[in-house]
Amino acid sequence: MPEITVCSFSYKTGEPAANFFLDVRFLPDPRCIDECNPRLSGMHPIVEEYIRQNFAFQPFFTALTDKVQRIIQDFTDRGERKLSLAFGCTAGKHRSVFVAEMLYSWLRERSGQVRLVHRDIGLDGASPTSSVEHGFRMDHLDLLHARVSGPVEHYTYQPENQSIVLCDMHEARRISLNTCTPIMLNTGLKKLQELREKRATSRDSLDSIPREALGLSQLKRLWNDEQELSCNNEASWLGRHKSW
C-alpha cells in the first residue's frame, strides 16, 4: 500500500501537488458562524455540526471512501509508493479541512502510512485530538515543493446520484476562475487604493515643509511622486511647484 498524504487547500492560493483532487465547495459554507468566531476551522465540532445539519454528508462520505479505496488499490497494483489526496474549498479553512480530517481518521483505522496537512490554516488551528495526536503533519514547504508520480485526476461530487466522477477540467477551470478572480481583483484594488491614499497623505505633509528643510530621501520621494503624476495627469505635480 502506498504512503498516503491527505491535504486541504484554498483555490484562491492554487492547487498543491497531488494525484486526486476533489472540489468540496458544494458543501454548505460555514461563513456565517465564522463571522462570530474567525478562529474556527473545519476541525471544530461547531463547523462539523453545521455541515452535517445542512447537507446529507454521510452518503457523500460513503461515496468518497469507496472511490479512495479503488484509487489506493490502483496505486498498489501500479507499484506506486506515494498517493496524495487533496480537497479544496474557497478559503481552505472549513469545508476542505473538515473533509480532510474525516478521511484522515478513516484511513488511520486502515493504514499506518497516512499524513495530513492543512495548507492554508497553519499549525495553530490543529486539534489535539485529531491528526497531531495520532500521526503527523507535513511542513508547508514540504507540500509546496512536493512532486507526485502516477495519474493526476480531478473529481466532482454529484449529489443527485450520490457519486464521485471525473470532472471536465475546462469547465472546472472556468468555474474556479469565475469564483476566485473577482475576489483577487477586489483585494488587489483595495490594497492599491490604500497605498495611493497613504502616499497622498505623505506627499501633502511634505508640501507643508520648506524645500531647504527636506532631507535627500524626502526629496527623492517628491521626485518619484512628481514622475508618477506627470504620466497620469495633464498638469503634473512639478508644474504646480515651478517656484522651486
XYZ file of C-alpha atoms in Angstrom:
244
model
C 0.000 0.000 0.000
C 1.376 3.468 -0.876
C 2.166 6.164 1.663
C -0.879 8.464 1.672
C -0.981 12.234 2.142
C -4.304 13.975 2.770
C -4.345 17.718 2.166
C -6.808 20.593 2.418
C -6.225 23.789 0.431
C -7.735 27.040 -0.814
C -8.472 27.503 -4.508
C -7.573 31.175 -4.065
C -3.935 30.219 -3.448
C -3.734 27.468 -6.057
C -3.670 23.701 -6.113
C -0.947 21.706 -4.336
C 0.904 18.776 -5.887
C -1.481 15.801 -5.659
C -2.908 12.818 -7.532
C -6.552 13.151 -6.511
C -8.431 16.460 -6.339
C -11.964 16.986 -5.100
C -13.683 20.371 -5.039
C -15.860 20.386 -1.890
C -17.418 23.824 -2.407
C -20.756 22.062 -2.915
C -20.896 21.636 0.887
C -22.688 24.388 2.862
C -20.343 27.268 3.629
C -19.979 27.919 7.400
C -19.061 31.546 6.766
C -21.970 32.778 8.876
C -20.607 31.120 12.027
C -17.065 32.136 11.098
C -18.103 35.786 11.376
C -18.864 35.212 15.056
C -15.576 33.405 15.699
C -12.929 33.885 12.965
C -10.621 31.322 14.609
C -12.987 28.430 13.919
C -11.758 25.875 11.409
C -13.077 22.625 9.973
C -11.629 20.787 12.956
C -14.084 22.426 15.359
C -17.261 20.477 16.341
C -19.428 23.537 15.593
C -18.308 23.510 11.948
C -18.905 19.768 11.697
C -22.387 20.161 13.178
C -23.221 22.984 10.750
C -22.175 20.955 7.690
C -23.952 17.791 8.812
C -27.181 19.661 9.620
C -27.295 21.387 6.235
C -26.165 18.583 3.936
C -26.555 14.825 3.560
C -22.917 14.278 4.424
C -22.883 10.537 5.069
C -23.879 9.480 1.504
C -21.135 11.740 0.172
C -18.542 10.353 2.589
C -19.506 6.788 1.700
C -19.032 7.583 -1.992
C -15.696 9.239 -1.168
C -14.302 6.292 0.802
C -15.420 3.875 -1.930
C -13.578 5.966 -4.524
C -10.477 6.298 -2.345
C -10.377 2.532 -1.769
C -10.357 1.937 -5.528
C -7.652 4.549 -6.056
C -5.473 3.022 -3.329
C -5.856 -0.408 -4.916
C -4.975 1.022 -8.336
C -1.831 2.696 -6.975
C -0.880 -0.507 -5.152
C -1.230 -2.501 -8.380
C 0.892 0.081 -10.209
C 3.624 -0.209 -7.608
C 3.396 3.489 -6.732
C 4.995 4.400 -3.422
C 3.036 7.594 -2.698
C -0.522 8.848 -3.124
C -1.708 12.412 -2.459
C -5.395 13.259 -1.914
C -6.309 16.970 -1.974
C -9.578 18.671 -1.017
C -10.206 22.292 -1.924
C -12.700 24.971 -0.940
C -12.773 28.758 -1.169
C -10.628 29.706 1.834
C -9.128 26.308 2.668
C -10.276 26.712 6.250
C -13.624 24.990 6.848
C -15.116 22.568 4.324
C -11.893 21.182 2.888
C -10.379 20.888 6.371
C -13.410 19.024 7.689
C -13.439 16.531 4.797
C -9.670 16.012 5.040
C -9.920 15.361 8.782
C -12.752 12.885 8.314
C -10.926 10.977 5.586
C -7.671 11.053 7.546
C -9.382 9.465 10.566
C -10.996 6.845 8.335
C -7.660 5.992 6.702
C -5.813 5.842 10.017
C -8.043 2.945 11.047
C -6.915 1.027 7.969
C -3.325 2.100 7.334
C -0.479 3.500 9.383
C 1.129 5.256 6.409
C -1.047 8.385 6.397
C -0.017 12.021 6.643
C -2.149 15.156 6.953
C -1.601 18.827 6.165
C -3.962 21.796 6.209
C -2.023 24.092 3.916
C -3.972 27.311 4.379
C -4.752 27.414 8.079
C -1.329 26.676 9.600
C -0.445 24.550 12.581
C -2.099 26.899 15.099
C -5.527 25.559 14.117
C -4.620 21.966 14.970
C -6.907 19.895 17.136
C -5.090 17.952 19.902
C -7.456 15.008 19.481
C -7.042 14.594 15.736
C -4.055 14.322 13.447
C -1.405 15.757 15.742
C -2.027 13.064 18.338
C -2.281 10.047 16.028
C 0.000 10.974 13.141
C 1.942 13.963 11.919
C 1.502 16.931 9.645
C 3.750 17.731 6.720
C 5.607 21.003 6.805
C 4.078 23.502 4.372
C 7.366 23.805 2.485
C 7.422 20.029 2.021
C 4.000 20.251 0.394
C 4.985 23.247 -1.724
C 7.997 21.504 -3.240
C 6.464 18.023 -3.420
C 6.367 16.086 -6.660
C 3.843 13.385 -7.488
C 4.075 10.314 -9.662
C 1.186 8.422 -11.173
C -2.043 9.834 -12.600
C -3.424 13.246 -11.641
C -7.223 13.430 -11.723
C -9.871 15.970 -10.714
C -13.212 14.750 -9.427
C -16.562 16.245 -8.575
C -19.463 15.008 -6.459
C -22.936 14.596 -7.931
C -25.499 14.737 -5.100
C -28.373 13.672 -7.366
C -26.908 10.182 -7.798
C -24.501 10.261 -4.827
C -21.423 9.515 -6.911
C -17.944 10.926 -7.387
C -16.994 11.262 -11.046
C -14.186 12.698 -13.129
C -14.909 16.320 -13.965
C -14.454 18.287 -17.182
C -11.240 20.223 -16.497
C -12.104 23.066 -18.881
C -15.375 23.595 -17.025
C -13.677 23.215 -13.655
C -11.111 25.880 -14.505
C -13.851 28.209 -15.755
C -15.814 27.828 -12.516
C -12.685 28.299 -10.412
C -11.709 31.460 -12.299
C -15.234 32.877 -12.084
C -15.209 32.283 -8.337
C -11.702 33.422 -7.441
C -10.852 36.185 -9.930
C -13.316 38.795 -8.565
C -12.066 38.126 -5.029
C -8.412 38.567 -6.011
C -9.152 41.668 -8.128
C -11.147 43.333 -5.354
C -8.388 42.590 -2.845
C -5.714 43.986 -5.169
C -7.694 47.138 -5.954
C -8.347 47.744 -2.272
C -4.656 47.460 -1.428
C -3.754 49.752 -4.342
C -6.240 52.365 -3.154
C -4.853 52.182 0.400
C -1.308 52.622 -0.929
C -2.309 55.637 -3.027
C -4.062 57.261 -0.055
C -1.017 56.675 2.125
C 1.320 58.190 -0.441
C -1.024 61.159 -0.969
C -1.070 61.832 2.785
C 2.713 61.628 2.920
C 3.066 63.968 -0.075
C 0.696 66.531 1.443
C 2.713 66.561 4.656
C 5.917 67.193 2.696
C 4.272 70.040 0.773
C 3.988 71.993 4.003
C 7.761 71.765 4.686
C 10.200 74.263 3.092
C 12.398 72.653 0.472
C 15.568 73.644 2.354
C 14.408 71.617 5.379
C 13.849 68.379 3.434
C 16.340 65.541 3.529
C 17.662 63.690 0.497
C 15.249 60.749 0.887
C 12.289 63.123 1.153
C 13.359 64.986 -1.960
C 13.666 61.678 -3.825
C 10.146 60.731 -2.708
C 8.799 64.041 -4.020
C 10.637 63.492 -7.309
C 9.164 59.976 -7.701
C 5.670 61.254 -6.976
C 6.232 64.005 -9.497
C 7.170 61.499 -12.194
C 4.148 59.315 -11.469
C 1.731 62.214 -11.591
C 3.234 63.596 -14.788
C 2.457 60.295 -16.504
C -1.151 60.182 -15.313
C -2.222 63.823 -15.322
C -2.044 66.602 -17.902
C -0.984 69.121 -15.244
C 1.903 67.439 -13.409
C 2.788 67.973 -9.805
C 6.057 69.574 -10.929
C 4.146 72.209 -12.865
C 2.396 73.280 -9.688
C 5.772 73.862 -7.972
C 7.695 75.891 -10.580
C 8.862 78.260 -7.882
C 11.314 75.575 -6.783
